[in-house]
PDB file of C-alpha atoms in Angstrom:
ATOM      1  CA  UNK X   1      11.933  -3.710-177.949  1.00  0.00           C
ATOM      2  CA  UNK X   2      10.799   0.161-178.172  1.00  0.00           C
ATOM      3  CA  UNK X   3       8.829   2.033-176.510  1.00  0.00           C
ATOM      4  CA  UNK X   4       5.901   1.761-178.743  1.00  0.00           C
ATOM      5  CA  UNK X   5       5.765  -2.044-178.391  1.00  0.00           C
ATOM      6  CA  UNK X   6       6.012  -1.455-175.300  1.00  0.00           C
ATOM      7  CA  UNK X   7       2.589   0.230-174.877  1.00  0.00           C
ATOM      8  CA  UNK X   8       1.171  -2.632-176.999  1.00  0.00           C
ATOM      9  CA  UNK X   9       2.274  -4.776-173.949  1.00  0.00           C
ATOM     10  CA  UNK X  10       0.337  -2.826-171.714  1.00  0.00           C
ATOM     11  CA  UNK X  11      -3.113  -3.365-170.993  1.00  0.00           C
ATOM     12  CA  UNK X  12      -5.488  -1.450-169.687  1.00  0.00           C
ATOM     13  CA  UNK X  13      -4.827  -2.454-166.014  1.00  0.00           C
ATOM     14  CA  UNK X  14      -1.141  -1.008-165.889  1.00  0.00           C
ATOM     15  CA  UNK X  15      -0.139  -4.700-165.266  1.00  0.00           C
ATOM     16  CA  UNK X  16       3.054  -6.054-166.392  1.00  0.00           C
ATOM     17  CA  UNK X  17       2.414  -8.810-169.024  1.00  0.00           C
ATOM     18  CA  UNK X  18       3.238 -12.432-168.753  1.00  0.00           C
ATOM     19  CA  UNK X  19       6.200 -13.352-170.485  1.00  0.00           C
ATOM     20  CA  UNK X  20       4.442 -15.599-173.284  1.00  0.00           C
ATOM     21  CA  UNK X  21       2.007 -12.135-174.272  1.00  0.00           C
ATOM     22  CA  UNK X  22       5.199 -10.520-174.081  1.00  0.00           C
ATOM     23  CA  UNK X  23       6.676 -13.832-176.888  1.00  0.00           C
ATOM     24  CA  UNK X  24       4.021 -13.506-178.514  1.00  0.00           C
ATOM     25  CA  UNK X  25       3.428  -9.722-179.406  1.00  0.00           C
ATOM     26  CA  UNK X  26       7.521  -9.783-180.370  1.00  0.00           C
ATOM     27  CA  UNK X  27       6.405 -12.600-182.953  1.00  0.00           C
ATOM     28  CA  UNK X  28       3.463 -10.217-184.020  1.00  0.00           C
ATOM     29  CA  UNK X  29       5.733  -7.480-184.455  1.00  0.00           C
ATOM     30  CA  UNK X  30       8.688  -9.506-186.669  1.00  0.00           C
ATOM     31  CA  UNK X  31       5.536 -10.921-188.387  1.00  0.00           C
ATOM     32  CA  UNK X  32       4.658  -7.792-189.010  1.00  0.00           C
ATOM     33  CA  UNK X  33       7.856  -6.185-190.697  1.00  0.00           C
ATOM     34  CA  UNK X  34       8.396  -9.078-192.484  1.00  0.00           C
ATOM     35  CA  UNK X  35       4.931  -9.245-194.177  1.00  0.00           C
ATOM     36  CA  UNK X  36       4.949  -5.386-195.196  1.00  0.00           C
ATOM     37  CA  UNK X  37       8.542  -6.273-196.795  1.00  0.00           C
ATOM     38  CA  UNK X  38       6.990  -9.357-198.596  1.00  0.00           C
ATOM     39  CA  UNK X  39       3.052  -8.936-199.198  1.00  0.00           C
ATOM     40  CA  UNK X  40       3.219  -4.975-198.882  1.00  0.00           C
ATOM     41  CA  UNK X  41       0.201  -3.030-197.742  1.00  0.00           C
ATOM     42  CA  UNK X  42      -2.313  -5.108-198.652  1.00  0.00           C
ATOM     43  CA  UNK X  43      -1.005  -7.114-195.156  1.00  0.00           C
ATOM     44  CA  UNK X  44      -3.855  -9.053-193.181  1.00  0.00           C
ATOM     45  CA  UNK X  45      -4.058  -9.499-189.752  1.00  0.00           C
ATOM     46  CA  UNK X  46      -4.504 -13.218-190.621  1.00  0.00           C
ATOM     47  CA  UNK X  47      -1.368 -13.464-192.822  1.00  0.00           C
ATOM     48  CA  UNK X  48       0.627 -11.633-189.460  1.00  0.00           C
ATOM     49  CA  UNK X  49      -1.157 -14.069-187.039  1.00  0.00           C
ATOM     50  CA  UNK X  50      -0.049 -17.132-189.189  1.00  0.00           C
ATOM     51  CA  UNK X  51       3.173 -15.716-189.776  1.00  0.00           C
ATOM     52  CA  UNK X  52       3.777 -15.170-186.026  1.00  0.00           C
ATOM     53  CA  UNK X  53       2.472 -18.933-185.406  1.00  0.00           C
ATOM     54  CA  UNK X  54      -0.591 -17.636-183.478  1.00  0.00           C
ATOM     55  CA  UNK X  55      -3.951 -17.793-183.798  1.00  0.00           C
ATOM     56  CA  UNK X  56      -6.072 -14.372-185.237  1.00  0.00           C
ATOM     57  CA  UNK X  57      -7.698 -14.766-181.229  1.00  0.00           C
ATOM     58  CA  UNK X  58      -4.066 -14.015-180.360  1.00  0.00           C
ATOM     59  CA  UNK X  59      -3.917 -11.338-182.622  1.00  0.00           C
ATOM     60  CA  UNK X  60      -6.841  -9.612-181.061  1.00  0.00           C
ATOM     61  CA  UNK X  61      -5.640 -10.006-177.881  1.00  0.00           C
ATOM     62  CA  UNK X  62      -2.252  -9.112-177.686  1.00  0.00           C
ATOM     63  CA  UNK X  63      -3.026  -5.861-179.902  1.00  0.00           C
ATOM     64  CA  UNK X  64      -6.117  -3.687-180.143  1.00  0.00           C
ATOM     65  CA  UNK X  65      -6.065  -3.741-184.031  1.00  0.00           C
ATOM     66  CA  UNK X  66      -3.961  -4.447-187.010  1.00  0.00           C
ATOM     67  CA  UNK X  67      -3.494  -0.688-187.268  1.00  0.00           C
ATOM     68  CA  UNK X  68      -2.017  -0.160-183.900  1.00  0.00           C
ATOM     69  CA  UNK X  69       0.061  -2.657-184.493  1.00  0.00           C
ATOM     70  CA  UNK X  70       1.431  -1.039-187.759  1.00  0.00           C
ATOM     71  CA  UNK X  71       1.674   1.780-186.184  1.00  0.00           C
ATOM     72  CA  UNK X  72       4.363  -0.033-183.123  1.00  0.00           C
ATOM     73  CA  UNK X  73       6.300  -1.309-186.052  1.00  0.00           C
ATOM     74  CA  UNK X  74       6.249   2.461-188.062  1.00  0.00           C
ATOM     75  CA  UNK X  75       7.399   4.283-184.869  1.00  0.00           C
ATOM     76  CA  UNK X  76       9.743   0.845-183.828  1.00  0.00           C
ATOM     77  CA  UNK X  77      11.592   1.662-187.657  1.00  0.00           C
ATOM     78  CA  UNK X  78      11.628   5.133-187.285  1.00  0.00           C
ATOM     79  CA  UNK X  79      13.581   4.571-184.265  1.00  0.00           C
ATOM     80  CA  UNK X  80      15.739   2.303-185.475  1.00  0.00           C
ATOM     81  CA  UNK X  81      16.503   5.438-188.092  1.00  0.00           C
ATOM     82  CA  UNK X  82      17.204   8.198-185.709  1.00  0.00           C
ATOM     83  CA  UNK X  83      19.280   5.520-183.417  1.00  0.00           C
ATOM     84  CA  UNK X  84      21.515   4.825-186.798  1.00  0.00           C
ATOM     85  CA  UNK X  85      21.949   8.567-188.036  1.00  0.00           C
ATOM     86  CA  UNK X  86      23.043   8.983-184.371  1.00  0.00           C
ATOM     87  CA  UNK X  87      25.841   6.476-184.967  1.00  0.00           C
ATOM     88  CA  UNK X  88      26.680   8.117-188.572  1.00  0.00           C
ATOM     89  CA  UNK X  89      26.886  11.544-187.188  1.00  0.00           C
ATOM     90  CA  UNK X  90      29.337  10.351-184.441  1.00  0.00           C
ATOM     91  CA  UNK X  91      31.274   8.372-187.124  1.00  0.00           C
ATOM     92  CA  UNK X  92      35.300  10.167-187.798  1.00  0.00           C
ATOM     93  CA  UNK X  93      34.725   9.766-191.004  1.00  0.00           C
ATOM     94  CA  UNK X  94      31.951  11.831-192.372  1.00  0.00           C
ATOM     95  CA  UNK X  95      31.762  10.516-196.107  1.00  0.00           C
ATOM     96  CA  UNK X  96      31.608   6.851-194.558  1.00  0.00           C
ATOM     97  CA  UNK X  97      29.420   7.833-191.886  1.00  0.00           C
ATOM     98  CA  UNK X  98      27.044   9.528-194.682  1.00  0.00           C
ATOM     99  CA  UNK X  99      26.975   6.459-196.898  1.00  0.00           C
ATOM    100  CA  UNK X 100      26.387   3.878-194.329  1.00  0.00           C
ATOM    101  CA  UNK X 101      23.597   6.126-193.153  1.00  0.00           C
ATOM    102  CA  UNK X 102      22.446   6.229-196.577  1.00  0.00           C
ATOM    103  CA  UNK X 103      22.630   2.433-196.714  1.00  0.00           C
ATOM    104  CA  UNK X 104      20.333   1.507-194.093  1.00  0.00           C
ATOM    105  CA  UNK X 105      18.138   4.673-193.939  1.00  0.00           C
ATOM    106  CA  UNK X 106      17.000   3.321-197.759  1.00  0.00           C
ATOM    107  CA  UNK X 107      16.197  -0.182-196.777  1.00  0.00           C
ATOM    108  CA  UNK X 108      14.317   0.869-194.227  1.00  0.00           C
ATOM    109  CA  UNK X 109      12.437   3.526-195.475  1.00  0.00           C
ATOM    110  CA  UNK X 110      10.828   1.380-197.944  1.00  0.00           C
ATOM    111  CA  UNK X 111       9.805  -0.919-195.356  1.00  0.00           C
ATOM    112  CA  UNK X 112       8.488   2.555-192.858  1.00  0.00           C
ATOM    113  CA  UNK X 113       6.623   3.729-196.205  1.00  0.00           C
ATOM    114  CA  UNK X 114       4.862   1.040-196.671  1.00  0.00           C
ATOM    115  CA  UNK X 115       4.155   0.551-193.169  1.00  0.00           C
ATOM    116  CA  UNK X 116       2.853   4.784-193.156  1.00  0.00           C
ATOM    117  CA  UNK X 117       1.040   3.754-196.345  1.00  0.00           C
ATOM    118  CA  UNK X 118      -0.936   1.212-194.734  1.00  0.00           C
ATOM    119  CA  UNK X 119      -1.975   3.582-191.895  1.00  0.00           C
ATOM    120  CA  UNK X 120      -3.377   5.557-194.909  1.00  0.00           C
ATOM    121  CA  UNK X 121      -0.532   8.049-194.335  1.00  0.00           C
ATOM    122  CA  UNK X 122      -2.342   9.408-191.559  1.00  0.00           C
ATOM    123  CA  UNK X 123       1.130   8.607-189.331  1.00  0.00           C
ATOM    124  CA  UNK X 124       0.793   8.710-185.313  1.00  0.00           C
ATOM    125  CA  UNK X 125       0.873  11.194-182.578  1.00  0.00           C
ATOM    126  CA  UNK X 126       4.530  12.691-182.101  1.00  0.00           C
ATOM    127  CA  UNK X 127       5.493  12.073-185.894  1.00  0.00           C
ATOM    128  CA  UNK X 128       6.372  15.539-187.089  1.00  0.00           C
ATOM    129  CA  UNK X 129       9.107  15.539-183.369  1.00  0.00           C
ATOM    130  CA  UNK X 130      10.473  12.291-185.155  1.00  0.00           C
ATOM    131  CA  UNK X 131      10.665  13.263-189.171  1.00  0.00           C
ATOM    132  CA  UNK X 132      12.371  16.903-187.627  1.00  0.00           C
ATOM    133  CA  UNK X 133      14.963  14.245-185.630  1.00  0.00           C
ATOM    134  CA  UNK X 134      15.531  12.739-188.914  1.00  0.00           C
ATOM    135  CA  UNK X 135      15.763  15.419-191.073  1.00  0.00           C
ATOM    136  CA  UNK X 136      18.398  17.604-188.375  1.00  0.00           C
ATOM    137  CA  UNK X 137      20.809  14.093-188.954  1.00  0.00           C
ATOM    138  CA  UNK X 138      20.207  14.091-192.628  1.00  0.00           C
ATOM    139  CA  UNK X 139      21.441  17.707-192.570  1.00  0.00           C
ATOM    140  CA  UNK X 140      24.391  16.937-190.256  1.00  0.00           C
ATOM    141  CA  UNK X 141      25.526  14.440-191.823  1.00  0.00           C
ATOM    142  CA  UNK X 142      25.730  15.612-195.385  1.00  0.00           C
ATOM    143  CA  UNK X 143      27.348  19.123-193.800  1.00  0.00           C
ATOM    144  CA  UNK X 144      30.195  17.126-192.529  1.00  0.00           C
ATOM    145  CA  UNK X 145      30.607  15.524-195.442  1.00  0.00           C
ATOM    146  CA  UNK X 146      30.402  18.351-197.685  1.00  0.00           C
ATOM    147  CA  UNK X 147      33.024  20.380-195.011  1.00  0.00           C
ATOM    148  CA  UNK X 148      35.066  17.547-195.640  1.00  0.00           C
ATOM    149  CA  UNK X 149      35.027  17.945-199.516  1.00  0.00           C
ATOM    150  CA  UNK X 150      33.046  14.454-199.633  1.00  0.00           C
ATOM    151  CA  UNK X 151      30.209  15.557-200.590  1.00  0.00           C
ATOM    152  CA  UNK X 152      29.743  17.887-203.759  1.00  0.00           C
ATOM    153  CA  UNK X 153      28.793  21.403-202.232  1.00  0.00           C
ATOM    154  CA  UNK X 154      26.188  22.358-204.732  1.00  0.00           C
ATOM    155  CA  UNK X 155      23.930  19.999-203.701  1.00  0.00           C
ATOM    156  CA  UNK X 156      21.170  21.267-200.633  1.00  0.00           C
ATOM    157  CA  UNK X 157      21.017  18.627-197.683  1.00  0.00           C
ATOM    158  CA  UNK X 158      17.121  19.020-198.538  1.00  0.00           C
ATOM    159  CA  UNK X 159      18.273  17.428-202.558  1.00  0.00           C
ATOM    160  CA  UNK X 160      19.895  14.420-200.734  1.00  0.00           C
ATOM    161  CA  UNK X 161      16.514  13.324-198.622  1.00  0.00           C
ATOM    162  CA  UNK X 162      14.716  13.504-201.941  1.00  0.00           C
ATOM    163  CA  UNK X 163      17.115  11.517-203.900  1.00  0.00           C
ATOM    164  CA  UNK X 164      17.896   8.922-201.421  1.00  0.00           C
ATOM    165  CA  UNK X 165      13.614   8.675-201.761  1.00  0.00           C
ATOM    166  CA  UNK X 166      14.145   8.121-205.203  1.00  0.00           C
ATOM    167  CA  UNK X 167      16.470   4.782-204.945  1.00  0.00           C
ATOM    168  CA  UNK X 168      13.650   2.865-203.226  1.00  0.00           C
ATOM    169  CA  UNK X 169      12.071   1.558-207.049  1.00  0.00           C
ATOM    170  CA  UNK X 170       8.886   0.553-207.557  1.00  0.00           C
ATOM    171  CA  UNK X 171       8.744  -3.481-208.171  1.00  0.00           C
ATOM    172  CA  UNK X 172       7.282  -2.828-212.306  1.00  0.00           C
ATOM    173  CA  UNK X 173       8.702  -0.097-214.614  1.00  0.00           C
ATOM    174  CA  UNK X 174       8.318  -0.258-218.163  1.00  0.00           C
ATOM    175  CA  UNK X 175       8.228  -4.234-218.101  1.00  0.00           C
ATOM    176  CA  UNK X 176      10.765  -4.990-216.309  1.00  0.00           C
ATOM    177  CA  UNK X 177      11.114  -6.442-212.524  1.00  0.00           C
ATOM    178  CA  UNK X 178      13.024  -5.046-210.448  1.00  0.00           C
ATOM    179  CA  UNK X 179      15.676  -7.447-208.405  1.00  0.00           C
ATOM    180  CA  UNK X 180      15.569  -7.841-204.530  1.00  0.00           C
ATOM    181  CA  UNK X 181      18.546  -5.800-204.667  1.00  0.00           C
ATOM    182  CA  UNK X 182      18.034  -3.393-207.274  1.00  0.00           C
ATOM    183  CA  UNK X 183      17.834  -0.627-204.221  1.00  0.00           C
ATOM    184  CA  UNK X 184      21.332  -1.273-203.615  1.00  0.00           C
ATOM    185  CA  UNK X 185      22.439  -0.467-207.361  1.00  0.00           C
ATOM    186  CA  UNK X 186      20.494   2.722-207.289  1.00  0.00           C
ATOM    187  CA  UNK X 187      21.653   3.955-204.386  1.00  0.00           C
ATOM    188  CA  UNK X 188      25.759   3.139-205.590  1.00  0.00           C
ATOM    189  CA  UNK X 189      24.889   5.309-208.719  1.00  0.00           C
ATOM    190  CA  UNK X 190      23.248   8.100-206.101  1.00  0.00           C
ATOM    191  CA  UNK X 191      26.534   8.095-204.078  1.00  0.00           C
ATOM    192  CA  UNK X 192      28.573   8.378-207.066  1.00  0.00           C
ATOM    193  CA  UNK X 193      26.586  11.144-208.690  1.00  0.00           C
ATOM    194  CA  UNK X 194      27.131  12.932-204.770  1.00  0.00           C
ATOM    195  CA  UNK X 195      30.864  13.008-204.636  1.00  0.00           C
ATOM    196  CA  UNK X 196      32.850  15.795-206.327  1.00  0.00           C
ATOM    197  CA  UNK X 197      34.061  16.175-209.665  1.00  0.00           C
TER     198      UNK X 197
END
């Protein structure tokens, strides 16, 4: 569990919780990804309370509000991101380390944007420190890959972080509906459209 859940666990005493607040609040939490993944922004604290299998009461009392507790799960995937571009950038093979990177950083942006959405973008203390942490493995990464002649060399690290925004797809365009793994498929033709002629 990260550090910001972590703080949800304590109260105000400095105390350390009992383990079932501590069962609970890591149902909360998974309740909580999950329903931003499914039901979006529009996300209740009822529909995370029943999805956790507590009562709202529970809710209220394991967290302060249902914005705190989008904010643990914003900072909790944002950490997740820095902890997996840490593992790319350490990978001996940069083009593989780029595009597994890649991989995850796009599933789990959507799910962080929604989550930074539903804060009304307003974010948390500390998270320009974490989007420069982000953005200095972004650069790494595509530099090794690009010094490896992986990675067309025309193309500005700064290009990649916007198109690897761009695979995330809204759920409605033109008519159509957009698969659960339509993502994926964007982000193969991405990769390919990366890699030199």
């Amino acid at each position: 569990m990260n550090n910001a859940v972590e703080r949800l666990l304590a109260d105000e005493t400095g105390t350390a919780p009992r383990a079932d607040a501590r069962r609970s609040l890591e149902r909360l939490v998974g309740a909580a990804r999950a329903a931003l993944a499914e039901v979006g922004v529009e996300v209740t604290a009822q529909e995370i309370a029943e999805r956790a299998g507590v009562g709202k009461g529970t809710f209220y009392r394991r967290v302060s509000s249902l914005e705190a507790l989008l904010q643990a799960v914003l900072e909790e995937v944002l950490e997740e991101v820095l902890v997996l571009g840490d593992r790319a950038v350490a990978d001996p093979d940069p083009w593989h380390g780029f595009t597994e990177f890649a991989a995850v950083y796009v599933r789990l942006r959507a799910e962080s944007c929604g989550v930074n959405e539903a804060l009304g973008g307003a974010g948390f203390p500390g998270l320009d420190r974490v989007l420069s942490e982000i953005r200095t493995r972004m650069r790494k990464l595509v530099d090794a890959a690009q010094r490896e002649g992986a990675l067309r060399d025309d193309i500005a690290w700064q290009d990649v972080a916007f198109l690897l925004a761009g695979v995330s797809t809204d759920a409605d365009t033109i008519g159509l509906r957009a698969d659960r793994d339509q993502w994926s498929r964007n982000l193969t033709v991405v990769l390919d459209g990366l890699r030199p002629r």
